[in-house]
PDB file of C-alpha atoms in Angstrom:
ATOM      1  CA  UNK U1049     -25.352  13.886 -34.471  1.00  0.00           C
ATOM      2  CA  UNK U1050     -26.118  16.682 -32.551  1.00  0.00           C
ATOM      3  CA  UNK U1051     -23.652  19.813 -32.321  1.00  0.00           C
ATOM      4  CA  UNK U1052     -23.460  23.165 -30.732  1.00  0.00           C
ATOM      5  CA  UNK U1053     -21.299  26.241 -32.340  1.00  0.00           C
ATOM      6  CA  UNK U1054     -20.361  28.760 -30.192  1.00  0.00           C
ATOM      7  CA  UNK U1055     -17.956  31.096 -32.331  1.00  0.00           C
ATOM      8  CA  UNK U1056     -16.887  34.194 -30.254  1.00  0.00           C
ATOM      9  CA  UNK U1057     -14.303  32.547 -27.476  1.00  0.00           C
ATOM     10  CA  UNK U1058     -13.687  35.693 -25.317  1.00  0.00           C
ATOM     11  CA  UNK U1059     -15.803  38.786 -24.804  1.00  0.00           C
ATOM     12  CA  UNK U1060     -15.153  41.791 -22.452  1.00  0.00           C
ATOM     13  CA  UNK U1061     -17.419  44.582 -21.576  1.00  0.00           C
ATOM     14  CA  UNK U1062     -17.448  47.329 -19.713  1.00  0.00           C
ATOM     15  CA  UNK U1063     -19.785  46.969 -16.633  1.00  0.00           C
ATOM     16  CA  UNK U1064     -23.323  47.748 -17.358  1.00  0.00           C
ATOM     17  CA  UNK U1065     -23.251  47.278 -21.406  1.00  0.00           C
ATOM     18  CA  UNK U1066     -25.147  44.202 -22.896  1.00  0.00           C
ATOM     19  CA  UNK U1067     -23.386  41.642 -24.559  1.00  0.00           C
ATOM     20  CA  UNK U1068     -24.696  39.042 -26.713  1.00  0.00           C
ATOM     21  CA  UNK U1069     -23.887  35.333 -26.812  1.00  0.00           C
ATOM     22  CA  UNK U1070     -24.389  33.431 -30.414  1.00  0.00           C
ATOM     23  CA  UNK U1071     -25.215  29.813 -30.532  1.00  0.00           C
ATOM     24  CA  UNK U1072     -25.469  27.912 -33.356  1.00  0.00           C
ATOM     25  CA  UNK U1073     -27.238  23.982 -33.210  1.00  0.00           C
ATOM     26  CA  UNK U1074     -27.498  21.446 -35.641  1.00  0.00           C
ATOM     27  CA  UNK U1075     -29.946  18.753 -35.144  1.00  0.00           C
ATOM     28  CA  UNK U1076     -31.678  15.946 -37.317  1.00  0.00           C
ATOM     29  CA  UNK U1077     -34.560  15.965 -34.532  1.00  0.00           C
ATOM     30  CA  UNK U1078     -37.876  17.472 -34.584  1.00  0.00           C
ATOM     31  CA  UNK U1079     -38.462  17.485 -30.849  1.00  0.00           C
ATOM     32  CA  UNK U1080     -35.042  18.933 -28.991  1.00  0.00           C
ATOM     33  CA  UNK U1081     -34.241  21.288 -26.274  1.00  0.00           C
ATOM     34  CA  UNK U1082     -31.578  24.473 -26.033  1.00  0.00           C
ATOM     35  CA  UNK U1083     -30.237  25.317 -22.620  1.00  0.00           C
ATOM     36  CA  UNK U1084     -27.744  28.095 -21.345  1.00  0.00           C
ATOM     37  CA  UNK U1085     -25.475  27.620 -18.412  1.00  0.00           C
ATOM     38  CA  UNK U1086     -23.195  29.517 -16.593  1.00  0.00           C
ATOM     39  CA  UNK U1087     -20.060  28.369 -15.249  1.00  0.00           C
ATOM     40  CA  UNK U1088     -18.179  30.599 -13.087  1.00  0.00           C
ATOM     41  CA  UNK U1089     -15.200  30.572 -11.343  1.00  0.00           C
ATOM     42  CA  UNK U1090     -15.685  28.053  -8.883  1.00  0.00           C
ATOM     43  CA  UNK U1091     -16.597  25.759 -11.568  1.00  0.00           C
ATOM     44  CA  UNK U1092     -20.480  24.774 -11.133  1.00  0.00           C
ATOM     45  CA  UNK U1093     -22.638  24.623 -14.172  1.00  0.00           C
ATOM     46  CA  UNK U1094     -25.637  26.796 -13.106  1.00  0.00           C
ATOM     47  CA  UNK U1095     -28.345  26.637 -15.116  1.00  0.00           C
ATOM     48  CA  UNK U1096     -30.198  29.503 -16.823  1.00  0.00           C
ATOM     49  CA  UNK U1097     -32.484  29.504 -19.000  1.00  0.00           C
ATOM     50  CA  UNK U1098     -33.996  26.334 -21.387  1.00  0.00           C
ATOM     51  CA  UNK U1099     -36.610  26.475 -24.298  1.00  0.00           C
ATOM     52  CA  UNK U1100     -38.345  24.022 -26.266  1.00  0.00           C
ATOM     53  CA  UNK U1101     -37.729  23.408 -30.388  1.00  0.00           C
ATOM     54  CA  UNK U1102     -42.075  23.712 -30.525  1.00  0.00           C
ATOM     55  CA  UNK U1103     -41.980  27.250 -28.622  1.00  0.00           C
ATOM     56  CA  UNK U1104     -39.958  30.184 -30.325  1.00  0.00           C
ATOM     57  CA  UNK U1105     -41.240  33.143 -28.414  1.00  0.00           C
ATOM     58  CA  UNK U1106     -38.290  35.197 -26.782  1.00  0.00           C
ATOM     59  CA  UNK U1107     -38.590  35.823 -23.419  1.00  0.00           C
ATOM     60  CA  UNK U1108     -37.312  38.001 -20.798  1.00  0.00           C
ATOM     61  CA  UNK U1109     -35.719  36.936 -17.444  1.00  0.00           C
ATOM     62  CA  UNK U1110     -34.477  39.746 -15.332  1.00  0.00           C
ATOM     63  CA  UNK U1111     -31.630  40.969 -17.056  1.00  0.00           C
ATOM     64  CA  UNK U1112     -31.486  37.795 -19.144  1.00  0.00           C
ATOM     65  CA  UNK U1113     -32.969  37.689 -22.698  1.00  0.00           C
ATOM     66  CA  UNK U1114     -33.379  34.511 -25.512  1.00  0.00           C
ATOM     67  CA  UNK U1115     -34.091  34.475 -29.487  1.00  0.00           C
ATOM     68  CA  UNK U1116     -34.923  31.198 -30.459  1.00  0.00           C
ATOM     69  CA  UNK U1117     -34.809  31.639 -34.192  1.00  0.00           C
ATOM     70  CA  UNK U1118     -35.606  27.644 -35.730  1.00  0.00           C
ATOM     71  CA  UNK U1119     -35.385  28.826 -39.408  1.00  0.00           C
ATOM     72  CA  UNK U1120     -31.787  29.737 -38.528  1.00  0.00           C
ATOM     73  CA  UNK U1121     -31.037  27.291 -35.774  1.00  0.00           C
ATOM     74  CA  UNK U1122     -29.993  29.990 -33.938  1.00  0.00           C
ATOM     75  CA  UNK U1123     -30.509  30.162 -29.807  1.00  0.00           C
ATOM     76  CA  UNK U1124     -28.619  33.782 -28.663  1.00  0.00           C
ATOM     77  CA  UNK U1125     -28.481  34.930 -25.123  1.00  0.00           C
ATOM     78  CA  UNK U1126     -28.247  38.272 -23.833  1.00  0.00           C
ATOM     79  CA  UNK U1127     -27.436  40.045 -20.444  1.00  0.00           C
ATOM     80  CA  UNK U1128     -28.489  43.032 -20.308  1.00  0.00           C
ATOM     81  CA  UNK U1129     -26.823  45.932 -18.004  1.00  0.00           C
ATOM     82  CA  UNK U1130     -24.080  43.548 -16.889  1.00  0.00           C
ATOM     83  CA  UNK U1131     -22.000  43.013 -13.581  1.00  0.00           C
ATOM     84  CA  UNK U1132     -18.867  41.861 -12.760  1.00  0.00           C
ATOM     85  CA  UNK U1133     -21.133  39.185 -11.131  1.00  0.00           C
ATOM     86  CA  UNK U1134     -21.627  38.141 -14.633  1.00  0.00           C
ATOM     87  CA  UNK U1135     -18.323  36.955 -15.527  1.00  0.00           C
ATOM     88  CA  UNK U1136     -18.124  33.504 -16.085  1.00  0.00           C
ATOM     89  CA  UNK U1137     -18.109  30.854 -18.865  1.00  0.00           C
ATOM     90  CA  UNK U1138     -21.324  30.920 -20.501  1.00  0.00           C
ATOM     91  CA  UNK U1139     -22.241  27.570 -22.468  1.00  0.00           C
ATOM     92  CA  UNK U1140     -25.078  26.729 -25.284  1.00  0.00           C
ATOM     93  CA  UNK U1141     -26.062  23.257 -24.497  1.00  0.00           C
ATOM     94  CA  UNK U1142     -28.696  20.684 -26.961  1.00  0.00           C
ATOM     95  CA  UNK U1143     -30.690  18.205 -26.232  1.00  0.00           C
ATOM     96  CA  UNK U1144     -32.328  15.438 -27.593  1.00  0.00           C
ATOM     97  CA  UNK U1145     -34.463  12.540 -26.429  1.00  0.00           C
ATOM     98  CA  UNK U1146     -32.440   9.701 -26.827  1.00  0.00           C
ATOM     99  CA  UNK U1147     -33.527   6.350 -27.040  1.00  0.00           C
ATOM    100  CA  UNK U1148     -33.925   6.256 -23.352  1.00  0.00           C
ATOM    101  CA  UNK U1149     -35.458   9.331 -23.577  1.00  0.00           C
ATOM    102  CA  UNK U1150     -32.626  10.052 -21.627  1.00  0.00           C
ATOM    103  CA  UNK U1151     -32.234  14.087 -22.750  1.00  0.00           C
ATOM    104  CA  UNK U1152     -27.784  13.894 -22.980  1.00  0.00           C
ATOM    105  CA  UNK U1153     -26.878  17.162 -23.330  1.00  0.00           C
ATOM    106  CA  UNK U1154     -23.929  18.205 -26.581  1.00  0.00           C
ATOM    107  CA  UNK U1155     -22.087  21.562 -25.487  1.00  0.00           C
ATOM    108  CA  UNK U1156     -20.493  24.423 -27.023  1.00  0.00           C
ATOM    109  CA  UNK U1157     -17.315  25.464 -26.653  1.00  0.00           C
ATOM    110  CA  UNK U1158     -17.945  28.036 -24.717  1.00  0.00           C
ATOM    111  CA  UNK U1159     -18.478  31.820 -23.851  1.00  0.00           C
ATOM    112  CA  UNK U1160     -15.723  33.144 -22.054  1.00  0.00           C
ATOM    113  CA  UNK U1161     -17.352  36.834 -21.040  1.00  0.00           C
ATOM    114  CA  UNK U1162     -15.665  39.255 -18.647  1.00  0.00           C
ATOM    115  CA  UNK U1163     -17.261  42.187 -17.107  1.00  0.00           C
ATOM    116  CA  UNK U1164     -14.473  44.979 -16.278  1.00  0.00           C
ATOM    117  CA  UNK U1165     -15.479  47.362 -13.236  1.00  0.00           C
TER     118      UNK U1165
ATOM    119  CA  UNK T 505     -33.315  21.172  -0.630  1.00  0.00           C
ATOM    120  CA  UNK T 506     -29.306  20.193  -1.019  1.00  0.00           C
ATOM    121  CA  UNK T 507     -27.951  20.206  -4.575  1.00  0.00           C
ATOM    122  CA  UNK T 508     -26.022  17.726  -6.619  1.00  0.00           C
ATOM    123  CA  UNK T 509     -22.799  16.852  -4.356  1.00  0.00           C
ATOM    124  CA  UNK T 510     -19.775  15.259  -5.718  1.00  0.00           C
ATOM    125  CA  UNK T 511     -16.376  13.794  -3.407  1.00  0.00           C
ATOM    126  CA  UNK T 512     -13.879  14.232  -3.625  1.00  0.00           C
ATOM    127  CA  UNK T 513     -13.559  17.610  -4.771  1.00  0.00           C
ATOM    128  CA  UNK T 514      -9.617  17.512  -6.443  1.00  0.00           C
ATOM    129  CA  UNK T 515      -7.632  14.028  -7.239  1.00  0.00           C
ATOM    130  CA  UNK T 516      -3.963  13.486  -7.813  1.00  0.00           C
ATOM    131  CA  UNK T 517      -2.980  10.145  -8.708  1.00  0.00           C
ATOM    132  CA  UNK T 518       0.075   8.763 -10.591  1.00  0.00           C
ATOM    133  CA  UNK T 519      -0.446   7.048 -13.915  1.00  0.00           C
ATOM    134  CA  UNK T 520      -1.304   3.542 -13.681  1.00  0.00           C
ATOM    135  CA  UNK T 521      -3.036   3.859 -10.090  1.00  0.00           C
ATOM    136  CA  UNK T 522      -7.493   3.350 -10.109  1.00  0.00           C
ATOM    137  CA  UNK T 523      -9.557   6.228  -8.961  1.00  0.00           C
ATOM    138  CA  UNK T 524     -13.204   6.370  -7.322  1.00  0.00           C
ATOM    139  CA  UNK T 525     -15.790   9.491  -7.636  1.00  0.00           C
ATOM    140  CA  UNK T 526     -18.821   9.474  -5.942  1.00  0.00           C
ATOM    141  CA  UNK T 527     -21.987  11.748  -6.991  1.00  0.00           C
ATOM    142  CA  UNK T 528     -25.162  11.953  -4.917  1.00  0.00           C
ATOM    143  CA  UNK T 529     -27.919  13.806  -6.461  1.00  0.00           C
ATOM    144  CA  UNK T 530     -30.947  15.712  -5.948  1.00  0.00           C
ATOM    145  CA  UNK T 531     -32.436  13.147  -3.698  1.00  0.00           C
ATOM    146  CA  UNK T 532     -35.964  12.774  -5.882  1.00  0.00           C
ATOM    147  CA  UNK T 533     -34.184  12.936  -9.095  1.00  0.00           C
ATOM    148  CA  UNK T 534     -33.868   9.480 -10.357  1.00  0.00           C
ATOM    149  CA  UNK T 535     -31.784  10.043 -13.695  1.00  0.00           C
ATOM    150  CA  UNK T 536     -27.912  10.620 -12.921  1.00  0.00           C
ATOM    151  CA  UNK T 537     -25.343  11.723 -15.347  1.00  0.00           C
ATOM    152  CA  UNK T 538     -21.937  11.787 -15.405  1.00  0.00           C
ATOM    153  CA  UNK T 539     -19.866  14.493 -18.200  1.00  0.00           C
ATOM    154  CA  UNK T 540     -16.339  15.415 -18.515  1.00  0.00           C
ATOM    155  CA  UNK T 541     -14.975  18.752 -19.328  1.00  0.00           C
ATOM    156  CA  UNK T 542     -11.558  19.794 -20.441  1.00  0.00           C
ATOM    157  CA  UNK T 543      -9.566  22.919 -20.168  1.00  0.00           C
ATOM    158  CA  UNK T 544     -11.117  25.162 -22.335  1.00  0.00           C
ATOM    159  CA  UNK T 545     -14.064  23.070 -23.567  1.00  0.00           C
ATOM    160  CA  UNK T 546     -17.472  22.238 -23.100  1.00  0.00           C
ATOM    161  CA  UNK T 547     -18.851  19.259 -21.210  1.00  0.00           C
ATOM    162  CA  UNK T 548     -19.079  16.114 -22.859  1.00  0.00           C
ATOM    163  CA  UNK T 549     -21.312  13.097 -21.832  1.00  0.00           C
ATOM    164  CA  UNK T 550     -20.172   9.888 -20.751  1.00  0.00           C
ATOM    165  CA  UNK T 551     -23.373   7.685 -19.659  1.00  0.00           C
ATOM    166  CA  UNK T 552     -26.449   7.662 -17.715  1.00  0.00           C
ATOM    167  CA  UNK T 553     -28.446   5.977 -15.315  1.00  0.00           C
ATOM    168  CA  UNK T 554     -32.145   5.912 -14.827  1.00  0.00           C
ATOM    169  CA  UNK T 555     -32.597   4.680 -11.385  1.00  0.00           C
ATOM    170  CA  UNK T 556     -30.357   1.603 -10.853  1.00  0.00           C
ATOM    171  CA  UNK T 557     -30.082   0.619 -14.728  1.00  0.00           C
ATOM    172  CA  UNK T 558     -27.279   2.242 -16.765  1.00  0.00           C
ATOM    173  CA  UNK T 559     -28.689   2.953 -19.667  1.00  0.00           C
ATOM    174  CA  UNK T 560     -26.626   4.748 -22.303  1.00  0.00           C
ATOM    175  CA  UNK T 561     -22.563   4.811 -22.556  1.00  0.00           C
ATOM    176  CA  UNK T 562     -21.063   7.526 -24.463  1.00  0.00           C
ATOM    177  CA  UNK T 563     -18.085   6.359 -26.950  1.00  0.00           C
ATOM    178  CA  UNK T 564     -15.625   8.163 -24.478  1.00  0.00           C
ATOM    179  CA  UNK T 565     -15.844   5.742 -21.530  1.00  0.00           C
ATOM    180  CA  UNK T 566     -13.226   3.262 -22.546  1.00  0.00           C
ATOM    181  CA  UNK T 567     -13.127  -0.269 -21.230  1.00  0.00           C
ATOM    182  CA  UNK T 568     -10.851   1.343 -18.229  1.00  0.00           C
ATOM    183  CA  UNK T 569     -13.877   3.380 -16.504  1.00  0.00           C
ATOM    184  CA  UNK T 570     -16.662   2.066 -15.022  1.00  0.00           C
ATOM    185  CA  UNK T 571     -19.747   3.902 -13.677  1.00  0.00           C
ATOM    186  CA  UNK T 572     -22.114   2.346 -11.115  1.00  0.00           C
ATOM    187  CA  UNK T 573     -25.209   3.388  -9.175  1.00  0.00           C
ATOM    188  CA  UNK T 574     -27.109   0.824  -6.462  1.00  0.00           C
ATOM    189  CA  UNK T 575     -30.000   1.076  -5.354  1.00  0.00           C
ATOM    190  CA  UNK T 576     -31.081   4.144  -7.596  1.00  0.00           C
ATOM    191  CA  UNK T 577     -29.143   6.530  -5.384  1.00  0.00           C
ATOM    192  CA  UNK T 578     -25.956   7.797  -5.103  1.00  0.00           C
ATOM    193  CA  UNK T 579     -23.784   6.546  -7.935  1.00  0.00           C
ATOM    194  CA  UNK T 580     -20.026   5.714  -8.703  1.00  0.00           C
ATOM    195  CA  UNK T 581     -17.048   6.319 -11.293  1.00  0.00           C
ATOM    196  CA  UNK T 582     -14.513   4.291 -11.447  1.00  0.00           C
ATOM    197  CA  UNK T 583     -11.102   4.642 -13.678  1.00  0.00           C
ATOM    198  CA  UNK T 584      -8.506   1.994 -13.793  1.00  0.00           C
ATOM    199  CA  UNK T 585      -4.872   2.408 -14.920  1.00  0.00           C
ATOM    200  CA  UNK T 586      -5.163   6.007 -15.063  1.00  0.00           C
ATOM    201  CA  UNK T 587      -3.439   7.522 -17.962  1.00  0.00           C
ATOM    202  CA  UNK T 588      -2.549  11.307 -18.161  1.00  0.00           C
ATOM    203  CA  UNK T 589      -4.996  12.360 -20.545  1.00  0.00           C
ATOM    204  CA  UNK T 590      -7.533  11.237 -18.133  1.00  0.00           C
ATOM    205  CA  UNK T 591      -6.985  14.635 -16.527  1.00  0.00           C
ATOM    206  CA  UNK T 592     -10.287  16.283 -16.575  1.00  0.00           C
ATOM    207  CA  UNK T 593     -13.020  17.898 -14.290  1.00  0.00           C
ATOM    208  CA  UNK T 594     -15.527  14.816 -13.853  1.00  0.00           C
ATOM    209  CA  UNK T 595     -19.223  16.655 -13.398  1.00  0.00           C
ATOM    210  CA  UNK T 596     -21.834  14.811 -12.160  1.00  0.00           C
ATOM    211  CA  UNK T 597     -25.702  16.343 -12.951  1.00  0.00           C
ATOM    212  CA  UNK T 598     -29.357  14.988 -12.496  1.00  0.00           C
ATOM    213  CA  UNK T 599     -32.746  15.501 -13.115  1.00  0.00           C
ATOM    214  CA  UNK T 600     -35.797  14.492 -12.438  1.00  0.00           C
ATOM    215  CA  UNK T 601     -38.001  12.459 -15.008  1.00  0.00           C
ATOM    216  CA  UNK T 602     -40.714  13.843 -15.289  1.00  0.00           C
ATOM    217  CA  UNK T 603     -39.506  18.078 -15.318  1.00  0.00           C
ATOM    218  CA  UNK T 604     -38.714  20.215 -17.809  1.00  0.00           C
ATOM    219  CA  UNK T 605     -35.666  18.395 -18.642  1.00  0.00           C
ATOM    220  CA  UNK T 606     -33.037  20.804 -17.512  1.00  0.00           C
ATOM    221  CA  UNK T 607     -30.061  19.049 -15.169  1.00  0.00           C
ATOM    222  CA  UNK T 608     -28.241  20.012 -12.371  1.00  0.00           C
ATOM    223  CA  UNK T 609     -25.142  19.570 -11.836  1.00  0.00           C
ATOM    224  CA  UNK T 610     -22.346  19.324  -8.881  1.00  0.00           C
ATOM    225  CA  UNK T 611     -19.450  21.134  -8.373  1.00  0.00           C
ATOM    226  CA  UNK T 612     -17.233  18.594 -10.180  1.00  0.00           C
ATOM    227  CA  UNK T 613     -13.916  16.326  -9.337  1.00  0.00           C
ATOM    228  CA  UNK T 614     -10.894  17.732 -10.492  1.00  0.00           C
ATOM    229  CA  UNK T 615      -8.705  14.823 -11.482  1.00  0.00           C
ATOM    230  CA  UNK T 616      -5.019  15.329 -12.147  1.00  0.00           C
ATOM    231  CA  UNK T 617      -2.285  12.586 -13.037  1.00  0.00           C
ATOM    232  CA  UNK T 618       1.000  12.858 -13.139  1.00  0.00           C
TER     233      UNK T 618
END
């Protein structure tokens, strides 16, 4: 079964410090996919960034940043220089194929980050 | 290019009463998901359509909900006899077969019984 640890439930920051989001996956799959959403206030999952289980180069997205670490099955997010734009629940989201090849996704519990002015 | 939209946007309904959601999605995406979320937690999938043909149900959707979609579009979910822990955001997402897999989602129904 697949599952998606998220440990830290709240995180504040002052505005413009990074912060960090740890995910944690377990999988029996060889072929799978990691996501990261945000949900803010109004309650839309927006989606951010995704990366496949063959590719673990980190990337850079704006102020957005991955480490796909497989060995550790370990996907971490971080927003760099944040905003109070940025607050929001963040959520660490796998997927597999299915036998539809239907790609469910299995969510973490959640990021809860807040940016203070 | 209009997103994932979802009606109505917040339910009330007493125990016992049925309730319809409707979810129309990215109009070339032809798989359709529906999830439900609870206070505090992540998402959690309930089934999922390719076109017309529901193909997966999650453990979750009881014999009291029903999920439909005709004609490959929009699509449906039904709950009968509503019971209070029912109460849940209801998120609709889809995608499009052959992309990078991510999903989009709506804004979600807010169901509440009492």
């Amino acid at each position: 079964a697949q599952k998606v640890t998220q440990a830290q439930t709240e995180i504040s920051v002052v505005e413009k410090e990074d912060v960090t989001l740890d995910c944690v996956y377990e999988t029996r799959d060889t072929t799978y996919y990691l996501f990261w959403y945000k949900q803010p206030p109004s309650g839309e999952l927006v989606f951010l960034i995704r990366r496949n289980s063959f590719d673990e180069q980190n990337e850079i997205s704006g102020r957005y940043s991955w480490n796909f670490q497989k060995s550790t099955s370990s996907f971490n997010f971080t927003i760099t220089a944040s905003q109070v734009v940025d607050s929001a629940v963040y959520f660490c989201a796998l997927s597999d194929l299915g036998v539809y090849g239907n790609n469910r996704l299995a969510f973490g519990k959640g990021n809860q980050v807040v940016v203070i002015p | 290019d209009t997103g994932v939209s979802q009606n109505p946007r917040h339910k009330i309904t007493k125990r016992g009463q049925n309730v319809t959601f409707r979810c129309d999605p990215i109009s070339e995406h032809n798989r359709l998901y529906w999830y439900r979320q609870t206070l505090g937690q992540g998402p959690e999938f309930l089934t999922y359509f390719q076109n017309e043909a529901q193909l997966e149900k999650s453990r979750l959707l009881s014999d009291r909900f029903s999920a439909e979609r005709p004609k490959g579009s929009f699509s449906t979910l039904e709950i009968q006899r509503t019971e209070q822990g029912d109460s849940a955001m209801y998120l609709c997402a889809s995608s499009f077969e052959q992309s990078t897999y991510e999903q989009y989602f709506g804004p979600g129904t807010r169901l509440t019984v009492t």
